[in-house]
PDB file of C-alpha atoms in Angstrom:
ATOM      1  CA  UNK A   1     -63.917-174.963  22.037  1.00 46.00           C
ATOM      2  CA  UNK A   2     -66.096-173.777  24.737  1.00 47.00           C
ATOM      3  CA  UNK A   3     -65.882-177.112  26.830  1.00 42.00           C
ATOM      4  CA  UNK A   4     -62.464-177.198  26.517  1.00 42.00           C
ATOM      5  CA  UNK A   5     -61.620-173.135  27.427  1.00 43.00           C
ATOM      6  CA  UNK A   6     -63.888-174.330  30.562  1.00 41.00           C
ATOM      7  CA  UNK A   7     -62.032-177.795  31.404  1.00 39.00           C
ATOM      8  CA  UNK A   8     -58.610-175.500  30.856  1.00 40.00           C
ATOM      9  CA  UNK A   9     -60.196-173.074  33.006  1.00 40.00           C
ATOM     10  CA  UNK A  10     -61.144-175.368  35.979  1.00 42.00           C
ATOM     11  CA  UNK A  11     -57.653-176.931  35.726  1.00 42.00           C
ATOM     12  CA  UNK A  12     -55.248-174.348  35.869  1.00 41.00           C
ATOM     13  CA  UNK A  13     -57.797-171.453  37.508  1.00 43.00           C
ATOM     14  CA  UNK A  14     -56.141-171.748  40.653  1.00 42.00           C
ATOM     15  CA  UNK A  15     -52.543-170.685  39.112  1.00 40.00           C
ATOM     16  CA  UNK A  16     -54.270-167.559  37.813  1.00 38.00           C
ATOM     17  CA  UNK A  17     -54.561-165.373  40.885  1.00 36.00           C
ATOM     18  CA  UNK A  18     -53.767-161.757  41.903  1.00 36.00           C
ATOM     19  CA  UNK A  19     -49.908-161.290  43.053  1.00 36.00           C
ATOM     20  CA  UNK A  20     -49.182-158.735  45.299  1.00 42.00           C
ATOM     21  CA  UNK A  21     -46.696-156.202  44.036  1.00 46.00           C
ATOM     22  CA  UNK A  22     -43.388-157.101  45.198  1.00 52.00           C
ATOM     23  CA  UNK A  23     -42.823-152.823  45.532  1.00 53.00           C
ATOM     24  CA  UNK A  24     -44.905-150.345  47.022  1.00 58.00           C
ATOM     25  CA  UNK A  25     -44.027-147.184  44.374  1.00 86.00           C
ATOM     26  CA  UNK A  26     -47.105-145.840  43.168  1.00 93.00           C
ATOM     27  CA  UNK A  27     -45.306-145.146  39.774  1.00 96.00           C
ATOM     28  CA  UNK A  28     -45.180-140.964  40.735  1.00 97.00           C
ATOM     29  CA  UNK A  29     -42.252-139.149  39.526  1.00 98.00           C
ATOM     30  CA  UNK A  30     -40.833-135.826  41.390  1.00 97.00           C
ATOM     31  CA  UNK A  31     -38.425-134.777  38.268  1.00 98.00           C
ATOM     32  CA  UNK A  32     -39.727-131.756  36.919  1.00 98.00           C
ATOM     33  CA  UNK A  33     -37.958-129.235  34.544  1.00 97.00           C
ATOM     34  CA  UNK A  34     -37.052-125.771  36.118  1.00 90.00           C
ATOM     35  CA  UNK A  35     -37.136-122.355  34.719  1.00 86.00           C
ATOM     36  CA  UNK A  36     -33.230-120.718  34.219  1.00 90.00           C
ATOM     37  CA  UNK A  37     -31.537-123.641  32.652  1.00 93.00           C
ATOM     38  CA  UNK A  38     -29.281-123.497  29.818  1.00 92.00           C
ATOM     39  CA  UNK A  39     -28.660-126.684  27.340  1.00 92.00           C
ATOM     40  CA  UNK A  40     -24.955-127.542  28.092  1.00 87.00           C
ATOM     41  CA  UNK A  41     -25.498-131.287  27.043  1.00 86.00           C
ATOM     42  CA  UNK A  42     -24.713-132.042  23.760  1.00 88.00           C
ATOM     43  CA  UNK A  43     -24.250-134.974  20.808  1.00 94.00           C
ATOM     44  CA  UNK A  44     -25.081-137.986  22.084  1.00 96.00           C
ATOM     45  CA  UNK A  45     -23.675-139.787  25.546  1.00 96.00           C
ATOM     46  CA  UNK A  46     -25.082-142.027  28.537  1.00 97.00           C
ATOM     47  CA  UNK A  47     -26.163-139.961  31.572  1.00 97.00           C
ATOM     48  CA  UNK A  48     -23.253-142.041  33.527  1.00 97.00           C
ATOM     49  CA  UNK A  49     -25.659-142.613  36.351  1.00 97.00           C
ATOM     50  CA  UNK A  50     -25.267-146.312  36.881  1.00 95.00           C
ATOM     51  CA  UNK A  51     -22.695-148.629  35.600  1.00 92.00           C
ATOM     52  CA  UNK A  52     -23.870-151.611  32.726  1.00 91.00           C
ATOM     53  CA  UNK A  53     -27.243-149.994  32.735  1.00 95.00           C
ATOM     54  CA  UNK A  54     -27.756-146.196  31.866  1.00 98.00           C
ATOM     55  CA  UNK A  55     -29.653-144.166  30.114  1.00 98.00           C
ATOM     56  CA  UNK A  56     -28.506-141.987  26.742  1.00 97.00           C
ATOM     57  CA  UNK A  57     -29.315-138.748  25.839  1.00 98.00           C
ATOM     58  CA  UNK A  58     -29.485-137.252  22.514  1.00 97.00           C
ATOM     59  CA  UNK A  59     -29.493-133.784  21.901  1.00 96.00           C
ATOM     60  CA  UNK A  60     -30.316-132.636  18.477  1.00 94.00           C
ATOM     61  CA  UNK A  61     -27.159-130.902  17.036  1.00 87.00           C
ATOM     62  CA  UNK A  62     -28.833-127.240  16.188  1.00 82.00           C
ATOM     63  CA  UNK A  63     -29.796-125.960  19.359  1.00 78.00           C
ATOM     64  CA  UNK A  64     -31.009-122.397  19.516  1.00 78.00           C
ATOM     65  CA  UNK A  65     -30.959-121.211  22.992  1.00 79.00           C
ATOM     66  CA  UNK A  66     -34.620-121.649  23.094  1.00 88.00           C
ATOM     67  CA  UNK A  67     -36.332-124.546  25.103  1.00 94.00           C
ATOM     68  CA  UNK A  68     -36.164-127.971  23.733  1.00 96.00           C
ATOM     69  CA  UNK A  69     -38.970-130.563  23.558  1.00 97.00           C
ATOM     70  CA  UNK A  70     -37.971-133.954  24.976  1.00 98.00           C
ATOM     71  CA  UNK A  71     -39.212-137.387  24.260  1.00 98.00           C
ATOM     72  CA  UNK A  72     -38.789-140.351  27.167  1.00 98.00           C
ATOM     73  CA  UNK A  73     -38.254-143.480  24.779  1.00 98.00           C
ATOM     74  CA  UNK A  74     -38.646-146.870  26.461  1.00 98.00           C
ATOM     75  CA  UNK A  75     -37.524-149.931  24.812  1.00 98.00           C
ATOM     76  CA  UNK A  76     -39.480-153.220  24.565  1.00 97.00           C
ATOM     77  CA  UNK A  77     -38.284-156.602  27.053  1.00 97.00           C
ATOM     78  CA  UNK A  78     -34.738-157.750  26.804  1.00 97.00           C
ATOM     79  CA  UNK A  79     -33.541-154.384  24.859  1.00 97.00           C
ATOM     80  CA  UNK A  80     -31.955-151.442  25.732  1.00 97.00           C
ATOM     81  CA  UNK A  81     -32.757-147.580  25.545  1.00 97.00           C
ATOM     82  CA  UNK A  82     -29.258-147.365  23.307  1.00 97.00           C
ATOM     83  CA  UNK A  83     -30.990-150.159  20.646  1.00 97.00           C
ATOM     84  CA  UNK A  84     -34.631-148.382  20.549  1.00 97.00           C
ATOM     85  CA  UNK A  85     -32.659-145.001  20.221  1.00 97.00           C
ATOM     86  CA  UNK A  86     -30.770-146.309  17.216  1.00 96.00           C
ATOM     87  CA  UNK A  87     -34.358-147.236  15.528  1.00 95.00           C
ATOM     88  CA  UNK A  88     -35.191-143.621  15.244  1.00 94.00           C
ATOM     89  CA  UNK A  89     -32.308-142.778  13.323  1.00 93.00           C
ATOM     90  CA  UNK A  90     -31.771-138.773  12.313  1.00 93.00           C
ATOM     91  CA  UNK A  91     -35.576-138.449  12.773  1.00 95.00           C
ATOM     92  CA  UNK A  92     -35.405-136.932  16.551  1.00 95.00           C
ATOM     93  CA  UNK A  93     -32.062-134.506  15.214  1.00 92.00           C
ATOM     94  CA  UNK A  94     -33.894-133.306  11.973  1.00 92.00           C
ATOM     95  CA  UNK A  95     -37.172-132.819  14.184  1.00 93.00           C
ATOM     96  CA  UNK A  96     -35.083-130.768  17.039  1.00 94.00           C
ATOM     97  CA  UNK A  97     -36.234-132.971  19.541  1.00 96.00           C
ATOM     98  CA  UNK A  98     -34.116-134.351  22.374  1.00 97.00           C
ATOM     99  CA  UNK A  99     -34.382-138.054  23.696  1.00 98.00           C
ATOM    100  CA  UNK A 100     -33.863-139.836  26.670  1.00 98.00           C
ATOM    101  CA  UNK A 101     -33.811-143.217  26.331  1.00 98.00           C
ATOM    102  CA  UNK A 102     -33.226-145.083  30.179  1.00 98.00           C
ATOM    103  CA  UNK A 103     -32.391-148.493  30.163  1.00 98.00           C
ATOM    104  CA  UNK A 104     -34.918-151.064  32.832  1.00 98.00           C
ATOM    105  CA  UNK A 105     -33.145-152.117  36.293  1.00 97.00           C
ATOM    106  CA  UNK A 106     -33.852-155.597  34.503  1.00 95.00           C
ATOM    107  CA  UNK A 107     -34.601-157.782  31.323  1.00 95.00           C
ATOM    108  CA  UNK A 108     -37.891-155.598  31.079  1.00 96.00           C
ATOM    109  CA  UNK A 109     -39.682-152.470  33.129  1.00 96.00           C
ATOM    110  CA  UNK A 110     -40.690-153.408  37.086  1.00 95.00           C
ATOM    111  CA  UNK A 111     -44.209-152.924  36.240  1.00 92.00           C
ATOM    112  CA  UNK A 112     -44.480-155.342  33.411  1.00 90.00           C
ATOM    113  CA  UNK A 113     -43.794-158.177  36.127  1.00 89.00           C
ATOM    114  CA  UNK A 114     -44.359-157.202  39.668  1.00 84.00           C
ATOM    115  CA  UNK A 115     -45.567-153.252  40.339  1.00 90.00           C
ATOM    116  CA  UNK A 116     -43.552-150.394  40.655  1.00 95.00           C
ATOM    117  CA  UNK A 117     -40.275-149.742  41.923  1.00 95.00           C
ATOM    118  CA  UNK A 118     -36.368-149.688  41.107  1.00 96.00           C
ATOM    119  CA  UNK A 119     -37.498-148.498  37.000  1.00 97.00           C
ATOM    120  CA  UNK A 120     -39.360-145.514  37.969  1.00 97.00           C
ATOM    121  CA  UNK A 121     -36.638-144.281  41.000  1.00 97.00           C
ATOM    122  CA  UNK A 122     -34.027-144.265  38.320  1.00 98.00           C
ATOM    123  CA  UNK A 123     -35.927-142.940  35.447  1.00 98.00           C
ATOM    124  CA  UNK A 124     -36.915-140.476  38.111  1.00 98.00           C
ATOM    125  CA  UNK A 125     -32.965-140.242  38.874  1.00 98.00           C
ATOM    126  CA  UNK A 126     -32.634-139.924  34.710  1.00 98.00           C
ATOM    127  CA  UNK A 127     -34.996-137.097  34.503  1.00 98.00           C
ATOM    128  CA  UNK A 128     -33.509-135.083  37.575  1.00 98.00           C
ATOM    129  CA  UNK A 129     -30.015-135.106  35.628  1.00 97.00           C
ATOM    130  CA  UNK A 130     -31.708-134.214  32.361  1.00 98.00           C
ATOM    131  CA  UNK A 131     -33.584-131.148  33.637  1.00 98.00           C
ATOM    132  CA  UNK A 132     -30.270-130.178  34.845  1.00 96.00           C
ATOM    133  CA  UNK A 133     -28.558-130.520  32.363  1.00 94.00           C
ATOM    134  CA  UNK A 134     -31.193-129.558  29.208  1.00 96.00           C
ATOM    135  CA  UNK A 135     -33.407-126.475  28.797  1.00 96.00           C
ATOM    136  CA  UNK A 136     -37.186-128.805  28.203  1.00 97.00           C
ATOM    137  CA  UNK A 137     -40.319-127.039  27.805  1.00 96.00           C
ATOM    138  CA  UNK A 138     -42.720-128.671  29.690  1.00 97.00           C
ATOM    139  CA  UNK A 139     -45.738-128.311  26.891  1.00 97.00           C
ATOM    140  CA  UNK A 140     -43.519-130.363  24.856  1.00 97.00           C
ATOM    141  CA  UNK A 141     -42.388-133.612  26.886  1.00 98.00           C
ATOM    142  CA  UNK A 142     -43.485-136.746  25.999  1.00 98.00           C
ATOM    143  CA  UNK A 143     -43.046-140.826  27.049  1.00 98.00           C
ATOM    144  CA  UNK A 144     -43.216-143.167  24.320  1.00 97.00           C
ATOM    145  CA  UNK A 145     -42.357-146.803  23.900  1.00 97.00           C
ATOM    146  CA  UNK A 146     -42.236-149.938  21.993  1.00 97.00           C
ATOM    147  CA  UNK A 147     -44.046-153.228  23.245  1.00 97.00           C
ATOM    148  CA  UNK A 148     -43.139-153.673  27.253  1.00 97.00           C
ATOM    149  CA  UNK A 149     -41.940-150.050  27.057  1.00 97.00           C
ATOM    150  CA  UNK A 150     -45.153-148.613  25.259  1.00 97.00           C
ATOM    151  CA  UNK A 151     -46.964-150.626  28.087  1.00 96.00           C
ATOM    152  CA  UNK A 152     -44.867-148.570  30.646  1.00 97.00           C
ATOM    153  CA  UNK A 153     -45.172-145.721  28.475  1.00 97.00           C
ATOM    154  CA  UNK A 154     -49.068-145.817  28.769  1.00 97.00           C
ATOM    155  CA  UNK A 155     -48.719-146.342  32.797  1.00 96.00           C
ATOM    156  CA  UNK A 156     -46.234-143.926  33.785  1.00 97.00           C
ATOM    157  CA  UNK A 157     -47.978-141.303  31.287  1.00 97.00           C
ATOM    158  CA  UNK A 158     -51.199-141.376  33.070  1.00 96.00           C
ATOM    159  CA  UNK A 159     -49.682-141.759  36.423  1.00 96.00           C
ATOM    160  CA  UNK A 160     -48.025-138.585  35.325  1.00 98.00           C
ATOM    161  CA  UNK A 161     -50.079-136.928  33.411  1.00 97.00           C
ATOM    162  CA  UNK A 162     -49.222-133.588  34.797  1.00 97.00           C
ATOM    163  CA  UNK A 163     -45.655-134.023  33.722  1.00 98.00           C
ATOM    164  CA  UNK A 164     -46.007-135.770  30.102  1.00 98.00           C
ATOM    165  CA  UNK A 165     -49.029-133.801  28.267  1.00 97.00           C
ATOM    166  CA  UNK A 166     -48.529-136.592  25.096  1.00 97.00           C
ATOM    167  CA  UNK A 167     -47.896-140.433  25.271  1.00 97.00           C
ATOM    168  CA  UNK A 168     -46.559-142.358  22.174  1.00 96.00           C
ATOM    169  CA  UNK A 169     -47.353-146.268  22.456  1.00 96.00           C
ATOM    170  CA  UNK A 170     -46.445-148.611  19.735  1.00 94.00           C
ATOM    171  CA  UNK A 171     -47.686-152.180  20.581  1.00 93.00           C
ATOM    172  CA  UNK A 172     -48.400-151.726  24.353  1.00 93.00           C
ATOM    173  CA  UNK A 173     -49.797-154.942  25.969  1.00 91.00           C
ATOM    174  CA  UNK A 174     -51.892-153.465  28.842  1.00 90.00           C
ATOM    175  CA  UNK A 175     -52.472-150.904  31.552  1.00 90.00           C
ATOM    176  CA  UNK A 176     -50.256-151.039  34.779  1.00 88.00           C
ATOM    177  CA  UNK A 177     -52.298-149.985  38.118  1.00 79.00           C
TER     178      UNK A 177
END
């Protein structure tokens, strides 16, 4: 096994070499939620900020006035924030947590193939419209994701960690940096 991880090694070493990053986003996000803002979003509904691929938010249906925590749910490669949404079920509602779930630009999250860029200027674009639109106590926002979207999860959380204080990762592959 050992010769042979070495003879596979020799072979193909040369096709396993740093890429540059085909963007130059460092993965930083601006969004943050302001003091003064009512909830006026309600139910669920995409944000209507690009056409084919969106984002939904979900607001949970008993809202009190009072500032809402919000979790940034990230689906896994070739899904869509709509499909992970639906896996939660009532769970987020019952909880009084509301969700944003963004779709990628593409099949999965820009820095799962080639560095940051187009994903994080529209979930930064998503967030903008949310804080808007959605009362969110800071202490209480999170980013969480499943496989390629747990992996972004991890990345943009720690890029950001001013802005999401928790990180939820369920089967993340690696680190982006």
């Amino acid at each position: 096994a050992i010769a042979g991880g070495a003879l596979a090694s020799a072979a193909i070493g040369q096709a396993c070499r740093w890429i540059e990053p085909r963007h130059s986003n460092d993965g930083r996000l601006a969004a943050r939620p302001g003091g003064g803002v009512r909830t006026s979003a309600s139910g669920t509904a995409p944000l209507g900020l690009e056409r084919g691929r969106d984002a939904i938010l979900q607001i949970p249906s008993k809202v009190t006035g009072a500032s809402l925590p919000l979790l940034v749910l990230l689906h896994g490669a070739s899904s869509s924030g709509e499909a992970v949404l639906a896996r939660l079920g009532a769970a987020p509602a019952d909880a009084g947590v509301a969700v944003l779930a963004p779709d990628s630009r593409g099949a999965t999250w820009d820095g799962v193939r080639d560095g940051f860029g187009p994903d994080v200027t529209f979930l930064d674009r998503a967030l903008t419209s949310v804080f808007e639109r959605v009362a969110v106590d800071p202490a209480r926002l999170s980013v969480g994701g499943f496989s390629d979207g747990a992996t972004y999860a991890i990345s943009i959380g720690l890029i950001n960690g001013d802005l999401f204080p928790r990180v939820v990762a369920f089967s993340p592959g690696f680190v982006v940096h």
